[in-house]
Short mmCIF file of C-alpha atoms in Angstrom, two decimals:
data_model
loop_
_atom_site.label_atom_id
_atom_site.label_comp_id
_atom_site.label_asym_id
_atom_site.label_seq_id
_atom_site.Cartn_x
_atom_site.Cartn_y
_atom_site.Cartn_z
CA MET A 1 103.73 -20.35 59.13
CA GLU A 2 103.70 -19.58 55.48
CA SER A 3 106.17 -17.07 54.20
CA ASN A 4 105.07 -13.77 52.64
CA SER A 5 106.63 -14.82 49.35
CA GLU A 6 104.49 -17.98 49.29
CA LYS A 7 101.31 -15.96 49.97
CA THR A 8 102.26 -13.48 47.29
CA GLY A 9 102.83 -16.34 44.84
CA GLU A 10 99.44 -17.87 45.64
CA ALA A 11 97.78 -14.45 45.22
CA LYS A 12 99.39 -13.99 41.81
CA GLU A 13 98.36 -17.49 40.78
CA ALA A 14 94.76 -16.87 41.87
CA LYS A 15 94.72 -13.58 39.97
CA GLU A 16 96.05 -15.25 36.83
CA VAL A 17 93.40 -17.96 37.13
CA LYS A 18 90.71 -15.33 37.53
CA GLU A 19 92.00 -13.38 34.53
CA ALA A 20 92.09 -16.58 32.51
CA LYS A 21 88.45 -17.24 33.35
CA GLU A 22 87.23 -13.74 32.56
CA PRO A 23 87.67 -14.00 28.76
CA GLN A 24 85.72 -17.26 28.83
CA GLU A 25 82.94 -15.62 30.80
CA SER A 26 83.04 -12.72 28.38
CA GLU A 27 82.84 -15.10 25.43
CA THR A 28 79.94 -16.92 27.06
CA GLU A 29 78.12 -13.64 27.58
CA CYS A 30 78.81 -12.66 23.96
CA ASP A 31 77.55 -16.02 22.74
CA SER A 32 74.37 -15.51 24.74
CA VAL A 33 73.84 -12.11 23.19
CA LEU A 34 74.43 -13.51 19.71
CA CYS A 35 72.03 -16.38 20.36
CA ALA A 36 69.42 -14.01 21.71
CA SER A 37 69.95 -11.76 18.72
CA SER A 38 69.64 -14.71 16.34
CA GLU A 39 66.50 -15.91 18.08
CA ALA A 40 65.05 -12.42 17.89
CA SER A 41 65.84 -12.22 14.18
CA ALA A 42 64.32 -15.63 13.62
CA ASN A 43 61.24 -14.61 15.56
CA GLU A 44 60.99 -11.45 13.50
CA VAL A 45 61.18 -13.48 10.29
CA ASP A 46 58.64 -15.96 11.65
CA GLY A 47 56.46 -13.04 12.58
CA LEU A 48 56.58 -11.75 9.04
CA LEU A 49 56.03 -15.12 7.43
CA PHE A 50 53.54 -16.51 9.90
CA LYS A 51 51.84 -13.42 11.27
CA ASN A 52 48.72 -14.22 13.27
CA PRO A 53 45.86 -13.78 10.76
CA LYS A 54 43.52 -12.70 13.54
CA SER A 55 45.48 -9.45 13.79
CA TYR A 56 44.72 -8.34 10.27
CA ILE A 57 41.45 -10.03 9.27
CA GLN A 58 38.96 -7.32 8.42
CA LYS A 59 35.63 -7.88 10.12
CA ASN A 60 32.61 -7.44 7.86
CA VAL A 61 29.14 -7.61 9.34
CA THR A 62 25.80 -8.18 7.63
CA TYR A 63 22.42 -9.58 8.62
CA THR A 64 20.99 -12.82 7.29
CA ASP A 65 17.96 -15.05 7.68
CA LEU A 66 20.11 -18.17 7.30
CA SER A 67 20.76 -20.07 10.52
CA PRO A 68 24.34 -21.29 11.02
CA LEU A 69 22.82 -24.72 11.83
CA SER A 70 20.78 -24.91 8.63
CA GLU A 71 21.65 -27.74 6.23
CA VAL A 72 19.94 -26.10 3.25
CA TYR A 73 19.78 -22.62 1.77
CA ASN A 74 16.69 -20.49 2.16
CA MET A 75 15.15 -20.63 -1.30
CA ASN A 76 11.85 -19.01 -0.28
CA HIS A 77 12.59 -15.34 -0.89
CA LYS A 78 10.24 -13.16 -2.92
CA GLN A 79 12.36 -13.60 -6.05
CA ARG A 80 14.46 -16.47 -7.34
CA GLY A 81 17.33 -14.28 -8.44
CA VAL A 82 19.32 -13.04 -11.43
CA ALA A 83 20.98 -15.11 -14.17
CA ILE A 84 23.68 -13.32 -16.16
CA ILE A 85 24.85 -14.84 -19.44
CA PHE A 86 27.96 -13.66 -21.29
CA ASN A 87 28.08 -15.26 -24.73
CA HIS A 88 31.05 -14.70 -26.99
CA GLU A 89 30.23 -15.95 -30.46
CA ARG A 90 32.47 -13.65 -32.48
CA ILE A 91 35.91 -12.86 -31.11
CA LYS A 92 38.42 -10.78 -33.03
CA LYS A 93 41.10 -12.81 -34.81
CA MET A 94 39.55 -16.10 -33.63
CA THR A 95 37.26 -18.74 -35.08
CA PRO A 96 33.57 -17.91 -34.48
CA ARG A 97 31.80 -20.09 -31.96
CA TRP A 98 28.97 -21.15 -34.23
CA GLY A 99 26.05 -22.69 -32.40
CA SER A 100 26.54 -20.75 -29.18
CA LYS A 101 23.29 -18.84 -29.75
CA LYS A 102 21.41 -22.13 -29.48
CA ASP A 103 23.04 -22.69 -26.08
CA VAL A 104 21.94 -19.22 -24.99
CA ILE A 105 18.34 -19.84 -26.06
CA GLU A 106 18.19 -23.10 -24.12
CA LEU A 107 19.82 -21.64 -21.02
CA GLU A 108 17.57 -18.61 -21.08
CA ASP A 109 14.49 -20.82 -21.36
CA THR A 110 15.68 -23.05 -18.51
CA PHE A 111 16.50 -20.18 -16.16
CA LYS A 112 13.22 -18.40 -16.87
CA THR A 113 11.34 -21.61 -16.14
CA MET A 114 13.14 -21.71 -12.77
CA GLY A 115 12.01 -18.15 -12.04
CA PHE A 116 15.23 -16.24 -12.75
CA ALA A 117 15.41 -12.79 -14.26
CA VAL A 118 17.71 -13.51 -17.22
CA ARG A 119 20.13 -10.97 -18.69
CA VAL A 120 21.95 -11.94 -21.88
CA TYR A 121 25.01 -10.04 -23.11
CA GLN A 122 26.09 -10.94 -26.61
CA ASP A 123 29.76 -10.50 -27.55
CA PRO A 124 30.67 -8.08 -24.73
CA THR A 125 34.08 -6.40 -24.59
CA LEU A 126 36.28 -6.73 -21.52
CA GLU A 127 35.36 -3.21 -20.44
CA SER A 128 31.66 -4.04 -20.77
CA ILE A 129 32.06 -7.23 -18.74
CA SER A 130 33.82 -5.35 -15.92
CA LYS A 131 31.13 -2.65 -15.82
CA ILE A 132 28.29 -5.18 -15.89
CA LEU A 133 29.77 -7.22 -13.07
CA GLN A 134 30.45 -4.14 -10.97
CA SER A 135 26.98 -2.68 -11.43
CA SER A 136 25.38 -6.07 -10.78
CA ALA A 137 27.33 -6.46 -7.53
CA GLU A 138 26.02 -3.08 -6.36
CA GLU A 139 22.39 -4.23 -6.62
CA ASP A 140 20.31 -5.28 -3.63
CA TYR A 141 19.70 -9.05 -3.53
CA THR A 142 18.02 -9.10 -0.13
CA ASP A 143 14.74 -10.47 -1.51
CA MET A 144 16.43 -12.94 -3.88
CA ASP A 145 17.46 -16.57 -3.43
CA CYS A 146 20.66 -16.69 -5.42
CA LEU A 147 22.78 -15.57 -8.38
CA ILE A 148 23.90 -17.34 -11.55
CA VAL A 149 26.64 -16.19 -13.93
CA VAL A 150 27.41 -18.04 -17.18
CA ALA A 151 30.37 -17.27 -19.44
CA MET A 152 30.82 -18.94 -22.84
CA SER A 153 33.88 -18.17 -24.92
CA HIS A 154 37.24 -19.38 -26.19
CA GLY A 155 39.75 -19.86 -23.40
CA HIS A 156 42.75 -21.65 -21.98
CA SER A 157 43.76 -22.66 -18.48
CA ASP A 158 41.91 -20.26 -16.16
CA CYS A 159 41.45 -17.45 -18.67
CA LEU A 160 38.74 -16.40 -21.11
CA TYR A 161 38.62 -14.20 -24.20
CA SER A 162 36.34 -11.19 -24.57
CA SER A 163 34.97 -10.20 -27.97
CA ASP A 164 37.74 -7.60 -28.44
CA ASN A 165 40.33 -10.39 -28.02
CA ASN A 166 41.40 -9.40 -24.53
CA ILE A 167 42.26 -12.17 -22.08
CA TYR A 168 40.84 -12.03 -18.58
CA PRO A 169 41.04 -14.42 -15.59
CA VAL A 170 37.84 -16.31 -14.84
CA ASN A 171 37.90 -15.23 -11.20
CA ILE A 172 36.79 -11.71 -12.11
CA LEU A 173 33.38 -13.28 -12.71
CA TRP A 174 32.93 -13.88 -8.99
CA THR A 175 35.30 -11.58 -7.09
CA SER A 176 32.75 -8.76 -7.27
CA PHE A 177 30.16 -10.97 -5.55
CA THR A 178 32.16 -12.10 -2.52
CA ASN A 179 30.35 -11.71 0.79
CA ASN A 180 32.27 -8.61 1.80
CA ARG A 181 31.69 -6.85 -1.55
CA CYS A 182 28.08 -7.90 -2.04
CA PRO A 183 26.64 -8.35 1.47
CA SER A 184 23.05 -8.90 0.28
CA LEU A 185 24.23 -12.19 -1.30
CA ALA A 186 26.07 -13.36 1.82
CA GLY A 187 24.83 -16.76 2.91
CA LYS A 188 23.21 -17.36 -0.48
CA PRO A 189 24.34 -19.62 -3.34
CA LYS A 190 26.32 -17.95 -6.12
CA LEU A 191 26.73 -20.25 -9.12
CA PHE A 192 29.23 -19.74 -11.93
CA PHE A 193 29.31 -21.84 -15.09
CA ILE A 194 32.11 -21.55 -17.65
CA GLN A 195 31.94 -23.12 -21.10
CA ALA A 196 35.37 -22.81 -22.68
CA CYS A 197 38.51 -24.77 -23.53
CA ARG A 198 41.15 -25.00 -20.80
CA GLY A 199 44.02 -26.24 -22.91
CA SER A 200 44.87 -28.04 -26.15
CA ASP A 201 44.80 -31.67 -24.99
CA LEU A 202 42.01 -33.92 -26.22
CA ASP A 203 40.18 -36.10 -23.70
CA SER A 204 40.12 -39.37 -25.63
CA GLY A 205 37.89 -40.97 -23.02
CA MET A 206 37.74 -44.51 -21.70
CA GLN A 207 35.67 -47.19 -23.38
CA MET A 208 33.38 -48.87 -20.88
CA VAL A 209 31.53 -52.13 -21.39
CA HIS A 210 28.47 -52.85 -19.27
CA GLN A 211 27.90 -56.58 -19.49
CA THR A 212 24.75 -58.30 -18.25
CA ASP A 213 23.48 -61.85 -18.70
CA SER A 214 21.42 -60.96 -21.72
CA VAL A 215 23.02 -57.95 -23.40
CA GLY A 216 26.15 -55.85 -23.39
CA CYS A 217 26.35 -52.05 -23.62
CA THR A 218 29.39 -50.03 -24.67
CA TYR A 219 29.86 -46.35 -23.88
CA SER A 220 32.61 -43.77 -23.44
CA LEU A 221 33.58 -42.12 -20.17
CA PRO A 222 35.84 -39.02 -19.86
CA ILE A 223 39.21 -39.90 -18.33
CA TYR A 224 38.75 -37.28 -15.59
CA ALA A 225 35.24 -38.42 -14.65
CA ASP A 226 34.34 -39.39 -11.06
CA ILE A 227 36.98 -37.14 -9.49
CA LEU A 228 36.06 -34.69 -6.75
CA VAL A 229 38.74 -32.23 -5.59
CA ALA A 230 38.00 -30.12 -2.51
CA TYR A 231 40.37 -27.57 -0.99
CA SER A 232 40.02 -26.29 2.57
CA THR A 233 40.28 -22.71 1.33
CA TYR A 234 40.18 -20.50 -1.72
CA GLU A 235 43.40 -19.90 -3.67
CA GLY A 236 45.60 -17.26 -2.06
CA THR A 237 44.01 -17.45 1.40
CA LEU A 238 44.97 -19.09 4.69
CA GLN A 239 43.03 -22.18 5.64
CA GLY A 240 40.39 -21.98 8.36
CA ALA A 241 42.49 -23.54 11.13
CA GLU A 242 44.76 -20.47 11.05
CA THR A 243 41.84 -18.08 11.53
CA GLU A 244 38.64 -17.82 13.51
CA LEU A 245 36.71 -19.31 10.60
CA ALA A 246 35.26 -22.80 10.64
CA ASP A 247 37.60 -25.64 9.77
CA PRO A 248 36.12 -27.46 6.73
CA ARG A 249 37.65 -30.73 7.92
CA SER A 250 35.43 -30.77 11.00
CA THR A 251 32.42 -29.91 8.85
CA LEU A 252 33.15 -32.85 6.54
CA ASP A 253 33.66 -35.17 9.51
CA ASP A 254 30.37 -34.03 11.05
CA ASP A 255 28.43 -34.54 7.83
CA PHE A 256 29.55 -38.14 7.45
CA ARG A 257 29.29 -38.96 11.14
CA ASP A 258 25.82 -37.45 11.71
CA SER A 259 24.12 -39.21 8.80
CA PRO A 260 24.91 -42.92 9.21
CA SER A 261 21.47 -43.96 7.91
CA ARG A 262 22.22 -42.90 4.34
CA SER A 263 25.21 -43.06 2.07
CA GLN A 264 26.80 -39.59 1.92
CA LEU A 265 28.96 -40.81 -0.94
CA ARG A 266 25.80 -41.26 -3.02
CA VAL A 267 24.85 -37.68 -2.25
CA VAL A 268 28.30 -36.44 -3.25
#
């Protein structure tokens, strides 16, 4: 039989072993809490940076006669539409844009021939441009096919000059006509043409020689010709795959796959 002293010694040893393990278990538990806390913090950050867009996309509803399966716009409304032309010929403290009136006359004639109601604004100030765009966006385009806006001025990068020498971003020309702000133009083409410099570099062009058996022809081609750049979304917005909106990649794939009998590259 074991002596009482031996049992007491074993009990003390077991207690010491248990006490030695407890801090480790405590540390393990603490580590778990810290890990969980870190994961929670990371999830919170991820939640802020990558919040599900579906939770904050504002739903806007309007009615349209355009089928989602249609490959062309409906251009058979009662009216063709409105063509707005902003022409800046004289801008304060800048060289006049001589000859721009000729461009206006030709554009106006072309748009009228196409059936557009043309509105020409000569040398408008920035305040005038803002008011014109706002009031135009508030009109009813239900019975119209489309909208055209032309802006001709001095400029640089993505900015234009108004006649009072104020600089404004080109996107104010179309932000008033987005589908949620101008529902009667939803599902209809909205065309914007800008005639202005976008920097100080000169496009020297590329000399091209077209040689045939009988004669050769030489001509110049801009260095940035034949380039098509397409983004999946507008600047500042999430791409369609992150929302309930259509993914433009699938649309592009479908277009090329469903029309094997003709060259889609020729169409582009």
